[in-house]
Tab-separated table of C-alpha atoms (C1' of nucleotides) in Angstrom:
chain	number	residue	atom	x	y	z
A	189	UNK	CA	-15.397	3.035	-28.811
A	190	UNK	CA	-18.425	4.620	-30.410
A	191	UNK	CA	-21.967	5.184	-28.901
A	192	UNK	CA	-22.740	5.302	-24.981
A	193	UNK	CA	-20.196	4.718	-22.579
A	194	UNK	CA	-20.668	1.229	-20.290
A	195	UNK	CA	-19.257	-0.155	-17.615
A	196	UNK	CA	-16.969	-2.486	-19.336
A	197	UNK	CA	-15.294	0.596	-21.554
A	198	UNK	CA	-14.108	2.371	-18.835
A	199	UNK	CA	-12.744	-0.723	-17.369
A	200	UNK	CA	-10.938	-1.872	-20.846
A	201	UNK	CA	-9.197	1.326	-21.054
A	202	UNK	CA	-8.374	1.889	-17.764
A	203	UNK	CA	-6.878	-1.505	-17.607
A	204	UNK	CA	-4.811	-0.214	-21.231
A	205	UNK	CA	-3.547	3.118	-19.385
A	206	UNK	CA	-2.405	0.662	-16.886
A	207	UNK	CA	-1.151	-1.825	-19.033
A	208	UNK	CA	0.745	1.072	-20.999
A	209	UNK	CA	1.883	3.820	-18.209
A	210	UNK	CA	1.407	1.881	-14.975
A	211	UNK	CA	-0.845	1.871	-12.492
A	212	UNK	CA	-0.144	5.432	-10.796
A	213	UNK	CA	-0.743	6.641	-13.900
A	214	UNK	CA	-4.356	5.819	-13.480
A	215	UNK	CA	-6.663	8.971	-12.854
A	216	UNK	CA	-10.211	9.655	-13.364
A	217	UNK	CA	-8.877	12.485	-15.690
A	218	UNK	CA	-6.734	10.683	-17.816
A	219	UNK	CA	-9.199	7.477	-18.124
A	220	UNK	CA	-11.869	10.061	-19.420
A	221	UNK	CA	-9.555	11.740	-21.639
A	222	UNK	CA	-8.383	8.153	-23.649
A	223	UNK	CA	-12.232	7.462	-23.816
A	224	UNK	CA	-12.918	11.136	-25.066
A	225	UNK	CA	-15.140	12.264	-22.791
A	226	UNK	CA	-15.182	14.469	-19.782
A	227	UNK	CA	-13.460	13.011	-16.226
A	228	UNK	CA	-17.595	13.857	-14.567
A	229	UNK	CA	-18.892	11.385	-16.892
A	230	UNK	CA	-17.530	8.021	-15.538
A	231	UNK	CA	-19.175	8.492	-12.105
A	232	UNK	CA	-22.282	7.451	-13.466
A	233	UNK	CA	-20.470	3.979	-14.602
A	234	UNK	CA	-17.520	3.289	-12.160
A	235	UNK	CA	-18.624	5.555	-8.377
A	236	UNK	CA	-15.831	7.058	-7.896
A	237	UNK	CA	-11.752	6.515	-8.184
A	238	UNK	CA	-11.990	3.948	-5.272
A	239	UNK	CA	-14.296	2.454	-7.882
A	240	UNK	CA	-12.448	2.743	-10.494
A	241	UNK	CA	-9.573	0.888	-8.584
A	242	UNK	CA	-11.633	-1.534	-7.198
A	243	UNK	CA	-13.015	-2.581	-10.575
A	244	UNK	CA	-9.432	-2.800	-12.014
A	245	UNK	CA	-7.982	-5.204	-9.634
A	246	UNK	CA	-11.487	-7.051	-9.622
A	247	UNK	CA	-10.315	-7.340	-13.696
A	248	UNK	CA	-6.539	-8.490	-12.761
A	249	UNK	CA	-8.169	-11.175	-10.172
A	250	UNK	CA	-10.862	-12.428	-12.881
A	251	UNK	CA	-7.204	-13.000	-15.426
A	252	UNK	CA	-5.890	-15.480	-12.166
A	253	UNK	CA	-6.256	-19.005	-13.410
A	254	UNK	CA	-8.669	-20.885	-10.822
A	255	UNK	CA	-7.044	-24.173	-10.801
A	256	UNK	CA	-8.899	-27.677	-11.321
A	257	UNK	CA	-10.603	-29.587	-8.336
A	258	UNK	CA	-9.057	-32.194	-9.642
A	259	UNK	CA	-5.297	-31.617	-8.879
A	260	UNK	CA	-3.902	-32.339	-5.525
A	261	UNK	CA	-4.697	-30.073	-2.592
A	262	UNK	CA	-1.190	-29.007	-2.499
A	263	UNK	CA	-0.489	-28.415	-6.139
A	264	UNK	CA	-3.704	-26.065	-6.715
A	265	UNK	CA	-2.274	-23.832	-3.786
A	266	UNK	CA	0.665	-23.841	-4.929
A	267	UNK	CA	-0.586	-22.694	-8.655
A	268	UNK	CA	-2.543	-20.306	-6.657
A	269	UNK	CA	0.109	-18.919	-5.060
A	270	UNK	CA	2.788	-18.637	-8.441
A	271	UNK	CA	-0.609	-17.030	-10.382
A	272	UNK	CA	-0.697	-14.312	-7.499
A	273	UNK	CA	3.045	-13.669	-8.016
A	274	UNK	CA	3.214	-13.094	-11.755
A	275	UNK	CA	-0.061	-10.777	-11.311
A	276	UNK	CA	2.307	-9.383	-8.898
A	277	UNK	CA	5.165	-8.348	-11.223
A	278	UNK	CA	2.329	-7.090	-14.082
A	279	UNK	CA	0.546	-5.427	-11.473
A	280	UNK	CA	2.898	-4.419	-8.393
A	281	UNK	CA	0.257	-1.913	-7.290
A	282	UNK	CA	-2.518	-4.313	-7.437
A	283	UNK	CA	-1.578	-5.636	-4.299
A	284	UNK	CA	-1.653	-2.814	-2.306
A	285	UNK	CA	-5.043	-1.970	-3.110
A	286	UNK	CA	-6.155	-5.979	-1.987
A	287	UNK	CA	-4.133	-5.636	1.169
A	288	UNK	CA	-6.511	-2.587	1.821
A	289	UNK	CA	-10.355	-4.327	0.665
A	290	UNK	CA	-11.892	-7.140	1.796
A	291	UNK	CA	-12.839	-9.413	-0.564
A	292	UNK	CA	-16.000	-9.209	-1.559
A	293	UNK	CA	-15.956	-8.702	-5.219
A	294	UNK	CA	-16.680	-12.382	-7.728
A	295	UNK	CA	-13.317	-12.974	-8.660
A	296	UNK	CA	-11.667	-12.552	-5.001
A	297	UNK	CA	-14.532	-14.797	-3.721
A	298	UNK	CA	-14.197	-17.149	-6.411
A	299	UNK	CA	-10.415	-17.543	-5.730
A	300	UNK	CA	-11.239	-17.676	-1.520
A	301	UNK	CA	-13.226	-20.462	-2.238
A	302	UNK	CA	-10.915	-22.022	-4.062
A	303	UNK	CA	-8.392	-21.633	-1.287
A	304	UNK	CA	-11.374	-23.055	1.012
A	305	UNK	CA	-11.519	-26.280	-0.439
A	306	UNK	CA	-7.979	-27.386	-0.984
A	307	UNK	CA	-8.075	-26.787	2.623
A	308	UNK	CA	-11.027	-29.341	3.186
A	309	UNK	CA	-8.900	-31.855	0.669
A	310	UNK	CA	-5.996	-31.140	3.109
A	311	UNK	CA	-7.969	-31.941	5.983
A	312	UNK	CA	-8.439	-29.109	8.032
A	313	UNK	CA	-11.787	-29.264	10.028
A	314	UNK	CA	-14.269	-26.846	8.784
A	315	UNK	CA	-14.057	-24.687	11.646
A	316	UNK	CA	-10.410	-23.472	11.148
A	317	UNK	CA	-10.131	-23.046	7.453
A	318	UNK	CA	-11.107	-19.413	7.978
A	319	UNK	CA	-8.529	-18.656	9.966
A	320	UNK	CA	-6.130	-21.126	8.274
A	321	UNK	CA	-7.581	-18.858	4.574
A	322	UNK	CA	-6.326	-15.456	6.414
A	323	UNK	CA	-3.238	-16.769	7.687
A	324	UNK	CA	-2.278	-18.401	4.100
A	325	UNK	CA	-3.541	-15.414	2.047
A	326	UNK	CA	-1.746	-12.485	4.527
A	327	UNK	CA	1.467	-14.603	4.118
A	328	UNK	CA	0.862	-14.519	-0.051
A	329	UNK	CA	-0.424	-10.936	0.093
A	330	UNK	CA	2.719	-9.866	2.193
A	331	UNK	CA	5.194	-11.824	-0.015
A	332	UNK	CA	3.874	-10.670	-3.396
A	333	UNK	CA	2.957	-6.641	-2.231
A	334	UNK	CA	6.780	-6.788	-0.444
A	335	UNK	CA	8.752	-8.640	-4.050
A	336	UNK	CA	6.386	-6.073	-6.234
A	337	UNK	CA	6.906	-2.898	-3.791
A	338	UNK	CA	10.592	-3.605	-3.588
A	339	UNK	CA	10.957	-4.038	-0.010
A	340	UNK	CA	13.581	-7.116	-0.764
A	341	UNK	CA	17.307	-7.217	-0.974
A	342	UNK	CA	17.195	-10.855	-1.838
A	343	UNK	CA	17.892	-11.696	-5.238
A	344	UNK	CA	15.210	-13.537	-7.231
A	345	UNK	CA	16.960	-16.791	-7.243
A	346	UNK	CA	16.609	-16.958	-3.175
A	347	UNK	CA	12.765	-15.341	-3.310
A	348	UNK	CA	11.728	-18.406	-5.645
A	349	UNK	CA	13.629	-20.668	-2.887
A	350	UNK	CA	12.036	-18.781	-0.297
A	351	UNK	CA	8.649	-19.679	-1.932
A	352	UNK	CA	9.743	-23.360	-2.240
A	353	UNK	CA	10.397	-23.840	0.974
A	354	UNK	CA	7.325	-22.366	2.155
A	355	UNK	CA	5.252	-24.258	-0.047
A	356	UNK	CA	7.030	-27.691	0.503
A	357	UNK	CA	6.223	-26.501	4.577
A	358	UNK	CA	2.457	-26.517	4.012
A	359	UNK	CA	1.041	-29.276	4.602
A	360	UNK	CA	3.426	-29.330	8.158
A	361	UNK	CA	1.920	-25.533	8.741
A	362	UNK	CA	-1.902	-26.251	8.019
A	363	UNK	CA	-1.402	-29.503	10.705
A	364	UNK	CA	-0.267	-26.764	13.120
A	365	UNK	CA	-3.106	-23.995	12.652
A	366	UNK	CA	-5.178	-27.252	12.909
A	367	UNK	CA	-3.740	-28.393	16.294
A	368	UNK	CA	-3.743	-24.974	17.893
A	369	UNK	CA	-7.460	-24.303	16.828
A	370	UNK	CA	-8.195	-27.972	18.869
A	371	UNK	CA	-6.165	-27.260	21.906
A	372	UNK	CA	-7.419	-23.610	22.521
A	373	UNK	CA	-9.879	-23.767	25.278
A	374	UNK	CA	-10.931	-20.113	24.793
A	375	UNK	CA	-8.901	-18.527	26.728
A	376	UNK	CA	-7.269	-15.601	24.465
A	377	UNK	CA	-3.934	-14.453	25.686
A	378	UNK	CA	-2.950	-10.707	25.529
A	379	UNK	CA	0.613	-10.364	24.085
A	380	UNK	CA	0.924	-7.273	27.079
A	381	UNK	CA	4.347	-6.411	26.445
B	1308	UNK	CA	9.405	27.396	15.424
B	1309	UNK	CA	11.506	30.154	15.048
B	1310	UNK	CA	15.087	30.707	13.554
B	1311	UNK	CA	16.213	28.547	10.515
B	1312	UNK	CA	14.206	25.224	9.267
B	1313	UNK	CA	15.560	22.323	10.070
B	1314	UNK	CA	14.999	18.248	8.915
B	1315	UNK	CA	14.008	17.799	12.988
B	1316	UNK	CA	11.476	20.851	12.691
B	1317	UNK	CA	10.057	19.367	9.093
B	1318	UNK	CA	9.643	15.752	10.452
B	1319	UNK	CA	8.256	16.941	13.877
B	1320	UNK	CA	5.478	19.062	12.365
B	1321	UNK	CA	5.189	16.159	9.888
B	1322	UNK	CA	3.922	13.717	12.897
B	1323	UNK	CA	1.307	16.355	14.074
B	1324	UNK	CA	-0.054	16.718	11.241
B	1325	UNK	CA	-0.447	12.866	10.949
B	1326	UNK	CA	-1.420	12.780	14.183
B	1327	UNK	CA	-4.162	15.165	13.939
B	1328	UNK	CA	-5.609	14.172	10.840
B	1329	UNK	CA	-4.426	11.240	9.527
B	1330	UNK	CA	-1.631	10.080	6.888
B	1331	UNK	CA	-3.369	11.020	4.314
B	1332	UNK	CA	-3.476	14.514	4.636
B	1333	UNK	CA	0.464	14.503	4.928
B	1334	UNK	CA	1.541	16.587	1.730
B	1335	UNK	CA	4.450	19.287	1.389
B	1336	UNK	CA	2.397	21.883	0.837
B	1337	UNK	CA	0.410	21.510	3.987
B	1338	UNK	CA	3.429	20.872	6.113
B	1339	UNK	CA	5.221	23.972	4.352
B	1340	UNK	CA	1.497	25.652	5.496
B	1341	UNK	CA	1.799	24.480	9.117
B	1342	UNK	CA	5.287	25.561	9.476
B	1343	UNK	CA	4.345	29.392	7.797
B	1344	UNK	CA	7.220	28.379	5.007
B	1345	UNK	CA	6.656	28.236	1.362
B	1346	UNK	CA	6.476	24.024	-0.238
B	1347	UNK	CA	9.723	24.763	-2.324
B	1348	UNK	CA	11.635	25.508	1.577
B	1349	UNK	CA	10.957	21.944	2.646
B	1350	UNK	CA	13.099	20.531	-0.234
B	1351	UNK	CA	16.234	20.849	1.003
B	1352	UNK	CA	15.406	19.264	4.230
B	1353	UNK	CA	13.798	16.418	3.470
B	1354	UNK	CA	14.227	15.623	-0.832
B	1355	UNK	CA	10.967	15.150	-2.528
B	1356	UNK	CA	7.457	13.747	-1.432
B	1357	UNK	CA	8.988	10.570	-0.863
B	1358	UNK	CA	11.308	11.236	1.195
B	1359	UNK	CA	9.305	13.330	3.614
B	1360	UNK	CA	7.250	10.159	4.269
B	1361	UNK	CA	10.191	8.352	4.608
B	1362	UNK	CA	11.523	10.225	7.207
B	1363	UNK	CA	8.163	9.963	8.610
B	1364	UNK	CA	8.278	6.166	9.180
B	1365	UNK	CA	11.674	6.457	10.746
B	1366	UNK	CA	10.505	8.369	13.356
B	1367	UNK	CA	7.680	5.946	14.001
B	1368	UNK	CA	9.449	3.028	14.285
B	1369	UNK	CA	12.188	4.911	16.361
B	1370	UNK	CA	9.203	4.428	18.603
B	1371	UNK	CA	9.109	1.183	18.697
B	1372	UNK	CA	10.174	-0.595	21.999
B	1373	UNK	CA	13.309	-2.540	20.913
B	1374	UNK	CA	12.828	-5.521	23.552
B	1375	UNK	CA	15.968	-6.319	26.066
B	1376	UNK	CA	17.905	-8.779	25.021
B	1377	UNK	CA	18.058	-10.520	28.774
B	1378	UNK	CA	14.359	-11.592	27.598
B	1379	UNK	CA	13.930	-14.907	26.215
B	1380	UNK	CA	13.710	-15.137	22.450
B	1381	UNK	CA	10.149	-16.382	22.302
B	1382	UNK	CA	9.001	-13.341	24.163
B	1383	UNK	CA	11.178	-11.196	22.270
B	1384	UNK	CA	9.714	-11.691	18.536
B	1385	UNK	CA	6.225	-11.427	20.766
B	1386	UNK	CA	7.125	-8.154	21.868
B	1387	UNK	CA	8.263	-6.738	18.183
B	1388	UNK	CA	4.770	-8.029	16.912
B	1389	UNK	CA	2.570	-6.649	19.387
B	1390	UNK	CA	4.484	-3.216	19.083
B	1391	UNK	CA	3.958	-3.252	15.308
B	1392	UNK	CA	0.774	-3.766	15.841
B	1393	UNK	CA	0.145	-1.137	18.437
B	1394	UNK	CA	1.928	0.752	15.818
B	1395	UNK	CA	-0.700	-0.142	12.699
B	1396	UNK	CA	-3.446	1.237	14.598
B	1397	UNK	CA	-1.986	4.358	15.222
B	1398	UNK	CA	-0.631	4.946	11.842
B	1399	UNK	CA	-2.127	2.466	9.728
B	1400	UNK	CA	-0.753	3.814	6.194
B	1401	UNK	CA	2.258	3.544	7.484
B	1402	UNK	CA	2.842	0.135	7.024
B	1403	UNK	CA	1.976	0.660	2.837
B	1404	UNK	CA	5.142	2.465	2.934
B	1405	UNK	CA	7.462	-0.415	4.877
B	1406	UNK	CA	6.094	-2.957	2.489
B	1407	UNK	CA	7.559	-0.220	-0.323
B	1408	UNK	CA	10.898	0.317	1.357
B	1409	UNK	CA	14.270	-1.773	1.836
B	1410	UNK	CA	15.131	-1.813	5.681
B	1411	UNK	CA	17.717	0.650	5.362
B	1412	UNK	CA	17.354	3.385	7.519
B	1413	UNK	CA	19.048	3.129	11.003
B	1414	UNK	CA	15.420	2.521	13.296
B	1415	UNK	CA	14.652	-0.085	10.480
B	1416	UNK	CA	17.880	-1.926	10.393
B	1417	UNK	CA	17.857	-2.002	14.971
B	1418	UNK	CA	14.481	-3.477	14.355
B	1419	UNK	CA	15.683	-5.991	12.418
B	1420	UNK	CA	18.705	-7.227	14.192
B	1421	UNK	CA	16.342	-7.215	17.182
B	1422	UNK	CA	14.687	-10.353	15.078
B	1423	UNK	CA	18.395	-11.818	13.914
B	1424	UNK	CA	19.364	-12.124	17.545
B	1425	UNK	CA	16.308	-13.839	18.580
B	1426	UNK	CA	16.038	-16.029	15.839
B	1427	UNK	CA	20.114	-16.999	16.805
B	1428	UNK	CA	19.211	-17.709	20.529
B	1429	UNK	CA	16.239	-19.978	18.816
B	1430	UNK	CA	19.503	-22.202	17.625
B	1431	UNK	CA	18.511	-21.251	13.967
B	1432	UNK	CA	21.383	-22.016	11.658
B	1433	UNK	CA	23.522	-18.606	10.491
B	1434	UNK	CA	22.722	-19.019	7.028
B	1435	UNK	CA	19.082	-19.484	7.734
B	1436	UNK	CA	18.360	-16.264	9.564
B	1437	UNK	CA	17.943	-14.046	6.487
B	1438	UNK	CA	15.759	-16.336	4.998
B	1439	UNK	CA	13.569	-16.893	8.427
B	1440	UNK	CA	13.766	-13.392	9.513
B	1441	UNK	CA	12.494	-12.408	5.439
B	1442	UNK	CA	9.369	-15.045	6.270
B	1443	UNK	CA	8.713	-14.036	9.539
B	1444	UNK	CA	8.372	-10.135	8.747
B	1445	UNK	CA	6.479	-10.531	5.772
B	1446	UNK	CA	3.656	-12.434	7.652
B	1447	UNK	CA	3.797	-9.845	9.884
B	1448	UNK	CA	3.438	-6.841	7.780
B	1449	UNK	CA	0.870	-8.257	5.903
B	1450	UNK	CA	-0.749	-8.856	8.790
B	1451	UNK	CA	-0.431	-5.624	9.899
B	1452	UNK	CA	-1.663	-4.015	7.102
B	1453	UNK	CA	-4.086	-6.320	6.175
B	1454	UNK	CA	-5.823	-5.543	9.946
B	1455	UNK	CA	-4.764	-1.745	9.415
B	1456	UNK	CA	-5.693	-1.143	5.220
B	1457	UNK	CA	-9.420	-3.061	6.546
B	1458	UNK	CA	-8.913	-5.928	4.217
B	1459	UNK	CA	-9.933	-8.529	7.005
B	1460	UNK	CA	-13.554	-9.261	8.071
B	1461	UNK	CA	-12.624	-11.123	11.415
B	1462	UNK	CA	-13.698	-9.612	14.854
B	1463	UNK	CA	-10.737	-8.010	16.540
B	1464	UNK	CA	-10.882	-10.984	18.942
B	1465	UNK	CA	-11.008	-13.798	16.390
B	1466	UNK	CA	-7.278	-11.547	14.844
B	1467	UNK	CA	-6.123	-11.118	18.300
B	1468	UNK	CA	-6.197	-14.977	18.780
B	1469	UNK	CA	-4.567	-15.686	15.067
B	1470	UNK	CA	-1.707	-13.857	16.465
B	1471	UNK	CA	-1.582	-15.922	19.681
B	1472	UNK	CA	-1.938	-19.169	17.743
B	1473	UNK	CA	1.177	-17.375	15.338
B	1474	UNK	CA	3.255	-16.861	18.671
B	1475	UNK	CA	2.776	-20.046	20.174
B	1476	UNK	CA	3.493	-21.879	16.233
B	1477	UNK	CA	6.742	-19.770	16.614
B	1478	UNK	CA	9.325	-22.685	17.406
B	1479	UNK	CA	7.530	-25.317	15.226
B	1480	UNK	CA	8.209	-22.595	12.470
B	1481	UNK	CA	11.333	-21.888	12.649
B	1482	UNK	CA	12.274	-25.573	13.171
B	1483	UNK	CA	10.766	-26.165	9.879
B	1484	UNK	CA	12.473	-23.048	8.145
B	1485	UNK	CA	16.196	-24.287	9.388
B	1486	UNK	CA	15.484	-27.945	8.562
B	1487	UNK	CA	14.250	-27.227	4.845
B	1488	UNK	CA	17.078	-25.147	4.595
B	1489	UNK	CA	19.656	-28.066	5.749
B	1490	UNK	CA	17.322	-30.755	2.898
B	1491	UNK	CA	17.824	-28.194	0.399
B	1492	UNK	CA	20.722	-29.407	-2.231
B	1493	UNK	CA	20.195	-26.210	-4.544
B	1494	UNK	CA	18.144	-27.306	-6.624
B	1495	UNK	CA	15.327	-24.502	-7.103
B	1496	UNK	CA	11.847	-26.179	-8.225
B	1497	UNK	CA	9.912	-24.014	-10.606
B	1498	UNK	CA	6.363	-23.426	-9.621
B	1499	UNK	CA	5.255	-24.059	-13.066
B	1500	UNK	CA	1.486	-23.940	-13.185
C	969	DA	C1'	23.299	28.428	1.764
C	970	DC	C1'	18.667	28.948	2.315
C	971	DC	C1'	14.240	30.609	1.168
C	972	DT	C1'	10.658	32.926	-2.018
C	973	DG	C1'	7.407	33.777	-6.124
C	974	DA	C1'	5.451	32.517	-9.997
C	975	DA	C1'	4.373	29.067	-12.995
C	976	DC	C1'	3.414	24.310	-15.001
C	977	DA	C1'	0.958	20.384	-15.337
C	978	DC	C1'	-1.711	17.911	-13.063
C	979	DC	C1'	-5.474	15.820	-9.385
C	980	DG	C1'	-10.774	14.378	-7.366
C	981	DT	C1'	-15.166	16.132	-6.823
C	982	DT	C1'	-19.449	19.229	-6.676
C	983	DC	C1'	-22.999	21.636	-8.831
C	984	DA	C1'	-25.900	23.497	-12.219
C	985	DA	C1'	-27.006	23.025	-16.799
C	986	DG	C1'	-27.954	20.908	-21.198
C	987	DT	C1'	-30.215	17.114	-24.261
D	163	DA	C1'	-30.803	8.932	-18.029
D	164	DC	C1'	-26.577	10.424	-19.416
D	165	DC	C1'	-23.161	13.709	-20.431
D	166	DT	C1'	-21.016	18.593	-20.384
D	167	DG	C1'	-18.833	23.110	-18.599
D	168	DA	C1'	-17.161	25.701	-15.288
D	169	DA	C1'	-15.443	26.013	-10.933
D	170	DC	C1'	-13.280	24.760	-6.298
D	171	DA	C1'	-9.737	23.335	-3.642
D	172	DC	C1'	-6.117	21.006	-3.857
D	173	DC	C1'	-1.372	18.352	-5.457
D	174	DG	C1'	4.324	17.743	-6.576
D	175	DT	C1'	7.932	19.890	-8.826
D	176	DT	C1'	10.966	23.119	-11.719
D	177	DC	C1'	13.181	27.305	-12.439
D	178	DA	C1'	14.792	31.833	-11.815
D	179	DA	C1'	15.285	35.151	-8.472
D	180	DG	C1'	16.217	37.234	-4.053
D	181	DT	C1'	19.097	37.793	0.459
DNA sequence: ACCTGAACACCGTTCAAGT
DNA sequence: ACCTGAACACCGTTCAAGT
C-alpha cells in the first residue's frame, strides 16, 4: 500500500486484477497503474510479464491443498486431482500457462512430490514413477486446461463421471505403466506412420 | 496476390507468416502488411482476431493424414497420434488454441470420427465412444502441448517411449473405459476433498 | 459489397535520467 | 537501489467515409 514496492505487492494485486477482471486482463500496465506507480517499475520486483505470470500461477498452486500422508494413496490423488479442477474454473487461464513451464517453482514441486509418493504407497517401483507423474499430470493438465478453455460439449454432469471413472481406473492404469516399464527391453519403437 | 481478397488468400498468407516466424507473430495487422491491404480489409474475410487463428488451425489439421480405414484400429489411433505430434512441433501454439476450441469445424470433426471408427472396430460399446474418444484426446493434447508449450523435462527419447508404452496400453484402456461404463448404475460420486 | 483513413484505447520494453 | 518520463514499435477494433 504505502512505502516501497516488494515482491509480494505486486503479486497481491495482480492476483486482485485477476480475481476482479480475469486473467487476460492482466498487463504490466494495468498492475502498475492499481499499485500507482509507473508499468517500468515492477521489473525490478517481478522480471518481466513472463514473470509476472509465472509468479501468479506459482500463487494459485501455493492456494492447492497438499493432502495428508496419511490418507490412502488413492484418495490423496484423487483430492489432488478435484483441487486442480476447481483452481481450474477460478483460474481457466492458469492452466495454460502450466501446460507451457516446467515445474520448477515451490509450490509445483511441492505438489509433484506429493504426486511422487502416493505413487510409492501405490506401489510403483521407483524407477517408473517419473514417467507414471507425467503421464498422470498431462492427463489432469489436459482435462482441466480443455473443461476451463471450453473445448467440451459434454455437460458437467458427464465431465464429473468422466473424472470418476478415470479415477476409480487408477490403480488398474498405474499396474499397467508399471508392467510396460518391466517388459521394455530398450528397444524404442518409432510410431513411422 | 492480385484482384479481390479472398478468405483462401487471408489464410494462405496467414500460414507463411507462421511458417516463417512463428505463431506468435500472427496478428491482423501484419497479415493485412504482408498482403499490401489495410487491418480493417481482413475483417470481412475472416471475423476478428479469433477467428483468423481459427481458420488457421483448420488448415493445419486439414493436413493431417486421416489414416485408411482398411488399417487395423490399433494402428489407426497410432497414426492420428504420431501426426499430431509431427504437427506440435511444427506449430506448437497451435495446440493452445484446440484445447480452447469445440471440434466443430469440418477438418476437426473428420479427425474425430477417424477416432469413433477405430474405437467401434475396438468392440467399444456405442454409448461409450464419446466418453473414450473425450479421454483419449485429452491425453493426447496435453501431451502434445505439454512436449510443444516446454512444460516437460524428459529427453525426447524418454517422451518418445511414454508414447509407445501409451500405444501398446491402448486395448487395456479402452477395455477398462467400456467396462466402467457397463458397472456404472448412475450414480455420480462427488470428489469431495 | 468491399476497402480505406483516421482514431481510440491499449500493449511490452528500452534507455536515459532523477533521487 | 529504486523509481520516473519519454519514447519506440507495436496491438485489436470501431466508425465514418470512399468507390
Amino acid at each position: 500500500m504505502s512505502g516501497r514496492l516488494t515482491r509480494e505487492a505486486v503479486l497481491d494485486e495482480t492476483l486482485k486484477l485477476a480475481a476482479d477482471h480475469g486473467f487476460e486482463a492482466v498487463s504490466l500496465r494495468a498492475v502498475a497503474r492499481r499499485l500507482q506507480v509507473t508499468p517500468m517499475a515492477l521489473y525490478r520486483h517481478v522480471g518481466d510479464k513472463q514473470g509476472l505470470l509465472d509468479g501468479l500461477v506459482e500463487r494459485l498452486l501455493d492456494e492447492l491443498p497438499v493432502p495428508d500422508t496419511s490418507m490412502p494413496w488413492t484418495e490423496r490423488l484423487q483430492a489432488l486431482l478435484a483441487a486442480m479442477r476447481t483452481l481450474a474454473r477460478r483460474h481457466p487461464d492458469a492452466f495454460f500457462i502450466l501446460l507451457r513451464r516446467p515445474a520448477t517453482t515451490p509450490a509445483a514441486l511441492r505438489r509433484r512430490d506429493a504426486v511422487y509418493s502416493a505413487l510409492a504407497d501405490a506401489g510403483v517401483p521407483s524407477t517408473s514413477i517419473p514417467r507414471a507423474e507425467r503421464l498422470l499430470s498431462t492427463f489432469v493438465l489436459g482435462f482441466a486446461a480443455s473443461e476451463a478453455g471450453g473445448r467440451f460439449t459434454a455437460t458437467r454432469r458427464e465431465l464429473d463421471e468422466d473424472l470418476v471413472i478415470v479415477g476409480g481406473m487408477l490403480p488398474s492404469l498405474i499396474a499397467l505403466v508399471a508392467a510396460a516399464e518391466t517388459t521394455d527391453d530398450g528397444r524404442v519403437l518409432q510410431g513411422g506412420s
